[in-house]
Amino acid sequence: MKKAILGIVSKHNNKDNIRNNMYVRDEIKQAIFDNGAVAIGILLPKNEKFTVSDNWQNNLSKKEYDSLITQINLCDGIIFQGGIMK
């Protein structure tokens, strides 16, 4: 039986760092593994953080867009991490 592949959309670390860091919460990843699926991170192909609102626009280059779509197409489902990091 094939295991489901679930993509977890990574979040930016809001702390003031020299380099932007992205992360996946361990409890989300572990819940996926514990229930027999495979977890992969979906990473934004840019270094900058975006604020998304109702008037979202595609500001990715063709190469960045294709990379993101390739990651998404690997997945049987996608999980968006919630909450605010303080």
N, CA, C and O atoms as a CHARMM CRD file, in Angstrom:
* protein
*
  344
    1    1 MET  N      0.84200  -1.18600   0.00000 PROA 1      0.00000
    2    1 MET  CA     0.00000   0.00000   0.00000 PROA 1      0.00000
    3    1 MET  C      0.88500   1.24700   0.00000 PROA 1      0.00000
    4    1 MET  O      1.84300   1.34100   0.76700 PROA 1      0.00000
    5    2 LYS  N      0.55800   2.18000  -0.85200 PROA 2      0.00000
    6    2 LYS  CA     1.32500   3.41200  -0.96000 PROA 2      0.00000
    7    2 LYS  C      0.96700   4.35600   0.19000 PROA 2      0.00000
    8    2 LYS  O     -0.20500   4.54500   0.51400 PROA 2      0.00000
    9    3 LYS  N      1.99600   4.94300   0.79900 PROA 3      0.00000
   10    3 LYS  CA     1.76000   5.92400   1.87000 PROA 3      0.00000
   11    3 LYS  C      1.40000   7.27200   1.25600 PROA 3      0.00000
   12    3 LYS  O      1.93000   7.66200   0.21500 PROA 3      0.00000
   13    4 ALA  N      0.49200   7.97000   1.92200 PROA 4      0.00000
   14    4 ALA  CA     0.12800   9.31800   1.48700 PROA 4      0.00000
   15    4 ALA  C      1.29900  10.26300   1.76100 PROA 4      0.00000
   16    4 ALA  O      1.98900  10.13300   2.77200 PROA 4      0.00000
   17    5 ILE  N      1.51000  11.20000   0.86100 PROA 5      0.00000
   18    5 ILE  CA     2.53600  12.23300   1.03600 PROA 5      0.00000
   19    5 ILE  C      1.81900  13.54500   1.33100 PROA 5      0.00000
   20    5 ILE  O      1.04000  14.04100   0.51800 PROA 5      0.00000
   21    6 LEU  N      2.10100  14.10000   2.52000 PROA 6      0.00000
   22    6 LEU  CA     1.49000  15.36300   2.91900 PROA 6      0.00000
   23    6 LEU  C      2.55200  16.45100   2.95300 PROA 6      0.00000
   24    6 LEU  O      3.58900  16.30600   3.60100 PROA 6      0.00000
   25    7 GLY  N      2.28400  17.53100   2.25300 PROA 7      0.00000
   26    7 GLY  CA     3.18400  18.67400   2.25100 PROA 7      0.00000
   27    7 GLY  C      2.81200  19.63600   3.36000 PROA 7      0.00000
   28    7 GLY  O      1.63600  19.92900   3.57800 PROA 7      0.00000
   29    8 ILE  N      3.82500  20.12500   4.05600 PROA 8      0.00000
   30    8 ILE  CA     3.61100  21.12500   5.10900 PROA 8      0.00000
   31    8 ILE  C      4.21200  22.43400   4.61400 PROA 8      0.00000
   32    8 ILE  O      5.41400  22.51700   4.36300 PROA 8      0.00000
   33    9 VAL  N      3.37800  23.44800   4.47400 PROA 9      0.00000
   34    9 VAL  CA     3.87300  24.75000   4.02500 PROA 9      0.00000
   35    9 VAL  C      4.69100  25.35100   5.16600 PROA 9      0.00000
   36    9 VAL  O      4.18500  25.56100   6.26800 PROA 9      0.00000
   37   10 SER  N      5.95800  25.62200   4.88400 PROA 10     0.00000
   38   10 SER  CA     6.85400  26.15000   5.91900 PROA 10     0.00000
   39   10 SER  C      6.49500  27.59000   6.25700 PROA 10     0.00000
   40   10 SER  O      5.88200  28.30500   5.46400 PROA 10     0.00000
   41   11 LYS  N      6.89700  27.99500   7.46800 PROA 11     0.00000
   42   11 LYS  CA     6.65200  29.36000   7.94300 PROA 11     0.00000
   43   11 LYS  C      7.98700  30.06600   8.10800 PROA 11     0.00000
   44   11 LYS  O      9.01800  29.43100   8.33200 PROA 11     0.00000
   45   12 HSD  N      7.95400  31.38000   7.99300 PROA 12     0.00000
   46   12 HSD  CA     9.14900  32.17500   8.27200 PROA 12     0.00000
   47   12 HSD  C      9.28600  32.39700   9.77000 PROA 12     0.00000
   48   12 HSD  O      8.29500  32.60700  10.47000 PROA 12     0.00000
   49   13 ASN  N     10.49400  32.35000  10.24500 PROA 13     0.00000
   50   13 ASN  CA    10.79700  32.68100  11.62700 PROA 13     0.00000
   51   13 ASN  C     10.80300  34.19700  11.72600 PROA 13     0.00000
   52   13 ASN  O     11.56900  34.84800  11.01500 PROA 13     0.00000
   53   14 ASN  N      9.97400  34.77900  12.58300 PROA 14     0.00000
   54   14 ASN  CA     9.82800  36.23500  12.67000 PROA 14     0.00000
   55   14 ASN  C     10.90800  36.92500  13.49000 PROA 14     0.00000
   56   14 ASN  O     10.94100  38.15300  13.56100 PROA 14     0.00000
   57   15 LYS  N     11.78100  36.15900  14.10100 PROA 15     0.00000
   58   15 LYS  CA    12.81500  36.78600  14.91600 PROA 15     0.00000
   59   15 LYS  C     13.76200  37.58500  14.02900 PROA 15     0.00000
   60   15 LYS  O     13.94000  37.26700  12.85300 PROA 15     0.00000
   61   16 ASP  N     14.36500  38.61700  14.59400 PROA 16     0.00000
   62   16 ASP  CA    15.29700  39.45400  13.83300 PROA 16     0.00000
   63   16 ASP  C     16.62100  38.72100  13.64900 PROA 16     0.00000
   64   16 ASP  O     17.50900  38.78400  14.49900 PROA 16     0.00000
   65   17 ASN  N     16.72700  38.04200  12.54700 PROA 17     0.00000
   66   17 ASN  CA    17.94200  37.31800  12.20500 PROA 17     0.00000
   67   17 ASN  C     18.59500  37.96100  10.99900 PROA 17     0.00000
   68   17 ASN  O     17.94100  38.65900  10.22400 PROA 17     0.00000
   69   18 ILE  N     19.87100  37.72600  10.84700 PROA 18     0.00000
   70   18 ILE  CA    20.56900  38.21100   9.65500 PROA 18     0.00000
   71   18 ILE  C     20.03200  37.48000   8.43000 PROA 18     0.00000
   72   18 ILE  O     19.85100  38.07900   7.37000 PROA 18     0.00000
   73   19 ARG  N     19.78100  36.19000   8.58300 PROA 19     0.00000
   74   19 ARG  CA    19.24500  35.37200   7.51000 PROA 19     0.00000
   75   19 ARG  C     17.83000  34.95500   7.84700 PROA 19     0.00000
   76   19 ARG  O     17.54400  34.59500   8.99000 PROA 19     0.00000
   77   20 ASN  N     16.94100  34.99900   6.87100 PROA 20     0.00000
   78   20 ASN  CA    15.57900  34.50800   7.09500 PROA 20     0.00000
   79   20 ASN  C     15.61900  33.00000   7.25600 PROA 20     0.00000
   80   20 ASN  O     16.30100  32.31800   6.49100 PROA 20     0.00000
   81   21 ASN  N     14.89900  32.46600   8.23600 PROA 21     0.00000
   82   21 ASN  CA    14.80600  31.03700   8.45400 PROA 21     0.00000
   83   21 ASN  C     13.36900  30.59300   8.28700 PROA 21     0.00000
   84   21 ASN  O     12.44300  31.31200   8.66200 PROA 21     0.00000
   85   22 MET  N     13.17900  29.40900   7.72300 PROA 22     0.00000
   86   22 MET  CA    11.84800  28.83700   7.57600 PROA 22     0.00000
   87   22 MET  C     11.80700  27.57000   8.41100 PROA 22     0.00000
   88   22 MET  O     12.82900  26.90700   8.59200 PROA 22     0.00000
   89   23 TYR  N     10.62800  27.23100   8.92300 PROA 23     0.00000
   90   23 TYR  CA    10.53700  26.07000   9.77900 PROA 23     0.00000
   91   23 TYR  C      9.21200  25.33500   9.59700 PROA 23     0.00000
   92   23 TYR  O      8.23400  25.87900   9.08500 PROA 23     0.00000
   93   24 VAL  N      9.22200  24.06600  10.04000 PROA 24     0.00000
   94   24 VAL  CA     8.03500  23.22500  10.12900 PROA 24     0.00000
   95   24 VAL  C      7.94900  22.78000  11.58100 PROA 24     0.00000
   96   24 VAL  O      8.93200  22.28300  12.13100 PROA 24     0.00000
   97   25 ARG  N      6.80400  22.94900  12.20700 PROA 25     0.00000
   98   25 ARG  CA     6.63800  22.57300  13.61600 PROA 25     0.00000
   99   25 ARG  C      6.73100  21.05800  13.76900 PROA 25     0.00000
  100   25 ARG  O      6.11700  20.30500  13.01300 PROA 25     0.00000
  101   26 ASP  N      7.50100  20.62900  14.75000 PROA 26     0.00000
  102   26 ASP  CA     7.76700  19.21500  14.95400 PROA 26     0.00000
  103   26 ASP  C      6.50000  18.42200  15.23500 PROA 26     0.00000
  104   26 ASP  O      6.36300  17.29900  14.75000 PROA 26     0.00000
  105   27 GLU  N      5.56700  18.98100  16.01000 PROA 27     0.00000
  106   27 GLU  CA     4.36100  18.22000  16.34100 PROA 27     0.00000
  107   27 GLU  C      3.48400  17.95500  15.12200 PROA 27     0.00000
  108   27 GLU  O      2.77700  16.94800  15.08100 PROA 27     0.00000
  109   28 ILE  N      3.51800  18.83400  14.13600 PROA 28     0.00000
  110   28 ILE  CA     2.75900  18.60800  12.89800 PROA 28     0.00000
  111   28 ILE  C      3.40200  17.47500  12.11600 PROA 28     0.00000
  112   28 ILE  O      2.72300  16.55200  11.66700 PROA 28     0.00000
  113   29 LYS  N      4.71700  17.55500  11.95600 PROA 29     0.00000
  114   29 LYS  CA     5.45000  16.51400  11.24700 PROA 29     0.00000
  115   29 LYS  C      5.26500  15.16200  11.91900 PROA 29     0.00000
  116   29 LYS  O      5.03800  14.15600  11.24600 PROA 29     0.00000
  117   30 GLN  N      5.36100  15.13500  13.24300 PROA 30     0.00000
  118   30 GLN  CA     5.26400  13.87600  13.97900 PROA 30     0.00000
  119   30 GLN  C      3.86900  13.27800  13.87500 PROA 30     0.00000
  120   30 GLN  O      3.73400  12.05900  13.77400 PROA 30     0.00000
  121   31 ALA  N      2.83200  14.10500  13.89700 PROA 31     0.00000
  122   31 ALA  CA     1.46000  13.60500  13.76200 PROA 31     0.00000
  123   31 ALA  C      1.26400  12.92500  12.40700 PROA 31     0.00000
  124   31 ALA  O      0.56100  11.91900  12.31500 PROA 31     0.00000
  125   32 ILE  N      1.87100  13.45800  11.37500 PROA 32     0.00000
  126   32 ILE  CA     1.78500  12.85600  10.03900 PROA 32     0.00000
  127   32 ILE  C      2.46500  11.49700  10.04400 PROA 32     0.00000
  128   32 ILE  O      1.88900  10.51500   9.57700 PROA 32     0.00000
  129   33 PHE  N      3.69200  11.42900  10.57100 PROA 33     0.00000
  130   33 PHE  CA     4.42200  10.15900  10.63600 PROA 33     0.00000
  131   33 PHE  C      3.67500   9.13500  11.48900 PROA 33     0.00000
  132   33 PHE  O      3.56900   7.97100  11.10400 PROA 33     0.00000
  133   34 ASP  N      3.15700   9.55900  12.64300 PROA 34     0.00000
  134   34 ASP  CA     2.45900   8.64800  13.55000 PROA 34     0.00000
  135   34 ASP  C      1.21100   8.03600  12.92900 PROA 34     0.00000
  136   34 ASP  O      0.76500   6.96800  13.34800 PROA 34     0.00000
  137   35 ASN  N      0.64500   8.71000  11.92900 PROA 35     0.00000
  138   35 ASN  CA    -0.55800   8.21800  11.26700 PROA 35     0.00000
  139   35 ASN  C     -0.27500   7.54700   9.92700 PROA 35     0.00000
  140   35 ASN  O     -1.17800   7.36000   9.11100 PROA 35     0.00000
  141   36 GLY  N      0.99300   7.18700   9.70900 PROA 36     0.00000
  142   36 GLY  CA     1.35800   6.36100   8.56600 PROA 36     0.00000
  143   36 GLY  C      1.58900   7.07600   7.25800 PROA 36     0.00000
  144   36 GLY  O      1.67500   6.42100   6.21900 PROA 36     0.00000
  145   37 ALA  N      1.69200   8.38300   7.26200 PROA 37     0.00000
  146   37 ALA  CA     1.94300   9.12900   6.02700 PROA 37     0.00000
  147   37 ALA  C      3.39400   9.62100   6.00600 PROA 37     0.00000
  148   37 ALA  O      4.13500   9.45200   6.97500 PROA 37     0.00000
  149   38 VAL  N      3.77100  10.21300   4.91800 PROA 38     0.00000
  150   38 VAL  CA     5.09900  10.79700   4.75000 PROA 38     0.00000
  151   38 VAL  C      4.94100  12.31000   4.71900 PROA 38     0.00000
  152   38 VAL  O      4.05600  12.83000   4.03900 PROA 38     0.00000
  153   39 ALA  N      5.79400  13.02000   5.45000 PROA 39     0.00000
  154   39 ALA  CA     5.74500  14.48600   5.48700 PROA 39     0.00000
  155   39 ALA  C      6.89200  15.07000   4.68600 PROA 39     0.00000
  156   39 ALA  O      8.03300  14.61900   4.78700 PROA 39     0.00000
  157   40 ILE  N      6.57400  16.08200   3.88600 PROA 40     0.00000
  158   40 ILE  CA     7.61800  16.84800   3.20500 PROA 40     0.00000
  159   40 ILE  C      7.33300  18.32500   3.42300 PROA 40     0.00000
  160   40 ILE  O      6.17800  18.72800   3.55700 PROA 40     0.00000
  161   41 GLY  N      8.38100  19.12600   3.45700 PROA 41     0.00000
  162   41 GLY  CA     8.21600  20.56800   3.59000 PROA 41     0.00000
  163   41 GLY  C      8.03500  21.21100   2.23200 PROA 41     0.00000
  164   41 GLY  O      8.73300  20.86800   1.27800 PROA 41     0.00000
  165   42 ILE  N      7.10600  22.13700   2.14200 PROA 42     0.00000
  166   42 ILE  CA     6.93300  22.94900   0.93300 PROA 42     0.00000
  167   42 ILE  C      7.57800  24.28700   1.23400 PROA 42     0.00000
  168   42 ILE  O      7.12500  25.02200   2.11100 PROA 42     0.00000
  169   43 LEU  N      8.63000  24.59900   0.50900 PROA 43     0.00000
  170   43 LEU  CA     9.42800  25.79400   0.77200 PROA 43     0.00000
  171   43 LEU  C      9.20200  26.84400  -0.30500 PROA 43     0.00000
  172   43 LEU  O      9.21400  26.54000  -1.49800 PROA 43     0.00000
  173   44 LEU  N      8.99800  28.07200   0.12500 PROA 44     0.00000
  174   44 LEU  CA     8.86600  29.17200  -0.80500 PROA 44     0.00000
  175   44 LEU  C     10.19600  29.39200  -1.51400 PROA 44     0.00000
  176   44 LEU  O     11.23100  29.45400  -0.85100 PROA 44     0.00000
  177   45 PRO  N     10.20400  29.51100  -2.83000 PROA 45     0.00000
  178   45 PRO  CA    11.47300  29.62800  -3.55300 PROA 45     0.00000
  179   45 PRO  C     12.09800  31.02700  -3.50100 PROA 45     0.00000
  180   45 PRO  O     12.95400  31.34300  -4.32800 PROA 45     0.00000
  181   46 LYS  N     11.69100  31.86300  -2.55300 PROA 46     0.00000
  182   46 LYS  CA    12.28500  33.19100  -2.36900 PROA 46     0.00000
  183   46 LYS  C     12.77400  33.31600  -0.93800 PROA 46     0.00000
  184   46 LYS  O     12.31700  32.59500  -0.05100 PROA 46     0.00000
  185   47 ASN  N     13.70700  34.23800  -0.71600 PROA 47     0.00000
  186   47 ASN  CA    14.23500  34.46900   0.62700 PROA 47     0.00000
  187   47 ASN  C     13.38900  35.42900   1.44100 PROA 47     0.00000
  188   47 ASN  O     13.53900  35.50100   2.66100 PROA 47     0.00000
  189   48 GLU  N     12.51200  36.16000   0.79600 PROA 48     0.00000
  190   48 GLU  CA    11.77000  37.19500   1.49400 PROA 48     0.00000
  191   48 GLU  C     10.42100  36.69800   1.99700 PROA 48     0.00000
  192   48 GLU  O      9.84700  35.75900   1.44600 PROA 48     0.00000
  193   49 LYS  N      9.93100  37.33100   3.03400 PROA 49     0.00000
  194   49 LYS  CA     8.63300  37.00900   3.62200 PROA 49     0.00000
  195   49 LYS  C      7.55500  37.81600   2.91200 PROA 49     0.00000
  196   49 LYS  O      7.75600  38.98800   2.59400 PROA 49     0.00000
  197   50 PHE  N      6.40200  37.17800   2.66400 PROA 50     0.00000
  198   50 PHE  CA     5.29200  37.84100   2.00700 PROA 50     0.00000
  199   50 PHE  C      4.11500  37.93400   2.95000 PROA 50     0.00000
  200   50 PHE  O      3.84400  36.99900   3.70300 PROA 50     0.00000
  201   51 THR  N      3.41800  39.04600   2.91600 PROA 51     0.00000
  202   51 THR  CA     2.15400  39.18100   3.61600 PROA 51     0.00000
  203   51 THR  C      1.06700  38.94700   2.59600 PROA 51     0.00000
  204   51 THR  O      0.96500  39.68000   1.61200 PROA 51     0.00000
  205   52 VAL  N      0.25100  37.92800   2.82200 PROA 52     0.00000
  206   52 VAL  CA    -0.78500  37.55600   1.86800 PROA 52     0.00000
  207   52 VAL  C     -2.12300  38.07400   2.37600 PROA 52     0.00000
  208   52 VAL  O     -2.46700  37.89300   3.54400 PROA 52     0.00000
  209   53 SER  N     -2.86500  38.71200   1.50000 PROA 53     0.00000
  210   53 SER  CA    -4.19100  39.21700   1.85500 PROA 53     0.00000
  211   53 SER  C     -5.17600  38.77100   0.78000 PROA 53     0.00000
  212   53 SER  O     -4.84500  37.92700  -0.05300 PROA 53     0.00000
  213   54 ASP  N     -6.36800  39.32400   0.79300 PROA 54     0.00000
  214   54 ASP  CA    -7.38500  38.92700  -0.17900 PROA 54     0.00000
  215   54 ASP  C     -7.03700  39.31200  -1.60800 PROA 54     0.00000
  216   54 ASP  O     -7.60500  38.75700  -2.54800 PROA 54     0.00000
  217   55 ASN  N     -6.12800  40.23900  -1.78900 PROA 55     0.00000
  218   55 ASN  CA    -5.78000  40.66600  -3.14300 PROA 55     0.00000
  219   55 ASN  C     -4.40000  40.13200  -3.54600 PROA 55     0.00000
  220   55 ASN  O     -3.57600  40.85800  -4.10100 PROA 55     0.00000
  221   56 TRP  N     -4.16700  38.84400  -3.25200 PROA 56     0.00000
  222   56 TRP  CA    -2.89200  38.19300  -3.53800 PROA 56     0.00000
  223   56 TRP  C     -2.58400  38.24600  -5.02400 PROA 56     0.00000
  224   56 TRP  O     -3.47000  38.07700  -5.86200 PROA 56     0.00000
  225   57 GLN  N     -1.31000  38.48500  -5.34300 PROA 57     0.00000
  226   57 GLN  CA    -0.85000  38.50100  -6.72200 PROA 57     0.00000
  227   57 GLN  C      0.35200  37.59100  -6.85200 PROA 57     0.00000
  228   57 GLN  O      1.15600  37.47600  -5.92700 PROA 57     0.00000
  229   58 ASN  N      0.47600  36.94500  -7.99900 PROA 58     0.00000
  230   58 ASN  CA     1.61800  36.08600  -8.25400 PROA 58     0.00000
  231   58 ASN  C      2.82000  36.96500  -8.58400 PROA 58     0.00000
  232   58 ASN  O      2.87100  37.56400  -9.65800 PROA 58     0.00000
  233   59 ASN  N      3.78700  37.04800  -7.67300 PROA 59     0.00000
  234   59 ASN  CA     4.98200  37.83400  -7.92600 PROA 59     0.00000
  235   59 ASN  C      6.22600  36.93800  -7.99800 PROA 59     0.00000
  236   59 ASN  O      7.34000  37.37200  -7.70200 PROA 59     0.00000
  237   60 LEU  N      6.00800  35.68000  -8.39700 PROA 60     0.00000
  238   60 LEU  CA     7.11300  34.74900  -8.57600 PROA 60     0.00000
  239   60 LEU  C      7.54400  34.74000 -10.03500 PROA 60     0.00000
  240   60 LEU  O      6.73200  34.93800 -10.93900 PROA 60     0.00000
  241   61 SER  N      8.83700  34.50600 -10.25000 PROA 61     0.00000
  242   61 SER  CA     9.31500  34.34000 -11.62200 PROA 61     0.00000
  243   61 SER  C      8.81000  32.99600 -12.14100 PROA 61     0.00000
  244   61 SER  O      8.32000  32.17800 -11.36300 PROA 61     0.00000
  245   62 LYS  N      8.92300  32.76600 -13.42200 PROA 62     0.00000
  246   62 LYS  CA     8.47900  31.49000 -14.01300 PROA 62     0.00000
  247   62 LYS  C      9.20500  30.32000 -13.36400 PROA 62     0.00000
  248   62 LYS  O      8.57800  29.30500 -13.05900 PROA 62     0.00000
  249   63 LYS  N     10.50800  30.43700 -13.14600 PROA 63     0.00000
  250   63 LYS  CA    11.30500  29.37000 -12.53900 PROA 63     0.00000
  251   63 LYS  C     10.85500  29.11300 -11.09700 PROA 63     0.00000
  252   63 LYS  O     10.72000  27.95900 -10.68800 PROA 63     0.00000
  253   64 GLU  N     10.62300  30.18400 -10.32200 PROA 64     0.00000
  254   64 GLU  CA    10.16700  30.05000  -8.93600 PROA 64     0.00000
  255   64 GLU  C      8.77600  29.42000  -8.87900 PROA 64     0.00000
  256   64 GLU  O      8.51500  28.55200  -8.04600 PROA 64     0.00000
  257   65 TYR  N      7.89300  29.85900  -9.76100 PROA 65     0.00000
  258   65 TYR  CA     6.53500  29.32000  -9.82500 PROA 65     0.00000
  259   65 TYR  C      6.56300  27.82600 -10.15900 PROA 65     0.00000
  260   65 TYR  O      5.88200  27.02700  -9.51700 PROA 65     0.00000
  261   66 ASP  N      7.35800  27.45700 -11.17200 PROA 66     0.00000
  262   66 ASP  CA     7.46000  26.05200 -11.56600 PROA 66     0.00000
  263   66 ASP  C      8.01100  25.19000 -10.43300 PROA 66     0.00000
  264   66 ASP  O      7.57000  24.05500 -10.24900 PROA 66     0.00000
  265   67 SER  N      8.97100  25.71600  -9.67200 PROA 67     0.00000
  266   67 SER  CA     9.53500  24.99100  -8.54200 PROA 67     0.00000
  267   67 SER  C      8.46700  24.74500  -7.47500 PROA 67     0.00000
  268   67 SER  O      8.37300  23.64700  -6.92800 PROA 67     0.00000
  269   68 LEU  N      7.67700  25.75700  -7.18700 PROA 68     0.00000
  270   68 LEU  CA     6.61400  25.63400  -6.19100 PROA 68     0.00000
  271   68 LEU  C      5.54900  24.63700  -6.64400 PROA 68     0.00000
  272   68 LEU  O      5.09900  23.81000  -5.85000 PROA 68     0.00000
  273   69 ILE  N      5.15000  24.70500  -7.88900 PROA 69     0.00000
  274   69 ILE  CA     4.14100  23.78000  -8.42600 PROA 69     0.00000
  275   69 ILE  C      4.66500  22.34700  -8.41200 PROA 69     0.00000
  276   69 ILE  O      3.90100  21.42000  -8.14100 PROA 69     0.00000
  277   70 THR  N      5.94300  22.14700  -8.69600 PROA 70     0.00000
  278   70 THR  CA     6.54200  20.81400  -8.64300 PROA 70     0.00000
  279   70 THR  C      6.45200  20.23700  -7.23600 PROA 70     0.00000
  280   70 THR  O      6.12500  19.06200  -7.06700 PROA 70     0.00000
  281   71 GLN  N      6.74100  21.06200  -6.22000 PROA 71     0.00000
  282   71 GLN  CA     6.62800  20.60900  -4.83500 PROA 71     0.00000
  283   71 GLN  C      5.18500  20.22900  -4.50300 PROA 71     0.00000
  284   71 GLN  O      4.93800  19.19000  -3.89000 PROA 71     0.00000
  285   72 ILE  N      4.24500  21.06300  -4.90500 PROA 72     0.00000
  286   72 ILE  CA     2.83000  20.81700  -4.61400 PROA 72     0.00000
  287   72 ILE  C      2.34000  19.54500  -5.30200 PROA 72     0.00000
  288   72 ILE  O      1.57000  18.78300  -4.71700 PROA 72     0.00000
  289   73 ASN  N      2.78000  19.31200  -6.53800 PROA 73     0.00000
  290   73 ASN  CA     2.33100  18.13900  -7.29000 PROA 73     0.00000
  291   73 ASN  C      2.82000  16.82000  -6.69700 PROA 73     0.00000
  292   73 ASN  O      2.26200  15.76700  -7.00600 PROA 73     0.00000
  293   74 LEU  N      3.84600  16.85600  -5.85500 PROA 74     0.00000
  294   74 LEU  CA     4.31800  15.64500  -5.17900 PROA 74     0.00000
  295   74 LEU  C      3.35600  15.19100  -4.07900 PROA 74     0.00000
  296   74 LEU  O      3.40000  14.04100  -3.64200 PROA 74     0.00000
  297   75 CYS  N      2.49300  16.09800  -3.63900 PROA 75     0.00000
  298   75 CYS  CA     1.68900  15.87300  -2.42900 PROA 75     0.00000
  299   75 CYS  C      0.29800  15.32800  -2.73100 PROA 75     0.00000
  300   75 CYS  O     -0.32900  15.67000  -3.73300 PROA 75     0.00000
  301   76 ASP  N     -0.16500  14.45500  -1.81500 PROA 76     0.00000
  302   76 ASP  CA    -1.55200  13.99600  -1.84000 PROA 76     0.00000
  303   76 ASP  C     -2.44800  14.94800  -1.06100 PROA 76     0.00000
  304   76 ASP  O     -3.66400  14.94500  -1.24700 PROA 76     0.00000
  305   77 GLY  N     -1.86000  15.75900  -0.19300 PROA 77     0.00000
  306   77 GLY  CA    -2.57500  16.75600   0.59600 PROA 77     0.00000
  307   77 GLY  C     -1.58700  17.78900   1.11100 PROA 77     0.00000
  308   77 GLY  O     -0.37900  17.55200   1.12100 PROA 77     0.00000
  309   78 ILE  N     -2.10000  18.92700   1.53600 PROA 78     0.00000
  310   78 ILE  CA    -1.24900  20.03100   1.99500 PROA 78     0.00000
  311   78 ILE  C     -1.76400  20.53400   3.33400 PROA 78     0.00000
  312   78 ILE  O     -2.97000  20.68200   3.53400 PROA 78     0.00000
  313   79 ILE  N     -0.83500  20.79600   4.24700 PROA 79     0.00000
  314   79 ILE  CA    -1.16500  21.33600   5.56500 PROA 79     0.00000
  315   79 ILE  C     -0.55700  22.73100   5.67700 PROA 79     0.00000
  316   79 ILE  O      0.63000  22.92800   5.41900 PROA 79     0.00000
  317   80 PHE  N     -1.38400  23.68800   6.06400 PROA 80     0.00000
  318   80 PHE  CA    -0.92200  25.04600   6.33300 PROA 80     0.00000
  319   80 PHE  C     -0.77900  25.19100   7.84600 PROA 80     0.00000
  320   80 PHE  O     -1.74000  24.98100   8.58500 PROA 80     0.00000
  321   81 GLN  N      0.40700  25.54700   8.30100 PROA 81     0.00000
  322   81 GLN  CA     0.63200  25.73200   9.73700 PROA 81     0.00000
  323   81 GLN  C     -0.06000  27.01100  10.17500 PROA 81     0.00000
  324   81 GLN  O      0.00900  28.02600   9.48300 PROA 81     0.00000
  325   82 GLY  N     -0.71100  26.96700  11.29600 PROA 82     0.00000
  326   82 GLY  CA    -1.40200  28.13800  11.81300 PROA 82     0.00000
  327   82 GLY  C     -0.65300  28.78600  12.96000 PROA 82     0.00000
  328   82 GLY  O      0.44500  28.36700  13.32500 PROA 82     0.00000
  329   83 GLY  N     -1.25800  29.80200  13.51400 PROA 83     0.00000
  330   83 GLY  CA    -0.70000  30.46000  14.68300 PROA 83     0.00000
  331   83 GLY  C      0.27000  31.57500  14.33300 PROA 83     0.00000
  332   83 GLY  O      0.68600  31.73600  13.18600 PROA 83     0.00000
  333   84 ILE  N      0.61400  32.32900  15.35200 PROA 84     0.00000
  334   84 ILE  CA     1.53000  33.45100  15.19500 PROA 84     0.00000
  335   84 ILE  C      2.73200  33.20800  16.08000 PROA 84     0.00000
  336   84 ILE  O      2.58700  32.90000  17.26300 PROA 84     0.00000
  337   85 MET  N      3.90800  33.34500  15.51700 PROA 85     0.00000
  338   85 MET  CA     5.13300  33.20500  16.32200 PROA 85     0.00000
  339   85 MET  C      5.49500  34.56000  16.88700 PROA 85     0.00000
  340   85 MET  O      5.55800  35.54600  16.15300 PROA 85     0.00000
  341   86 LYS  N      5.73200  34.61600  18.17400 PROA 86     0.00000
  342   86 LYS  CA     6.04100  35.89100  18.80500 PROA 86     0.00000
  343   86 LYS  C      7.51200  35.99200  19.10800 PROA 86     0.00000
  344   86 LYS  O      7.96400  37.00400  19.64400 PROA 86     0.00000
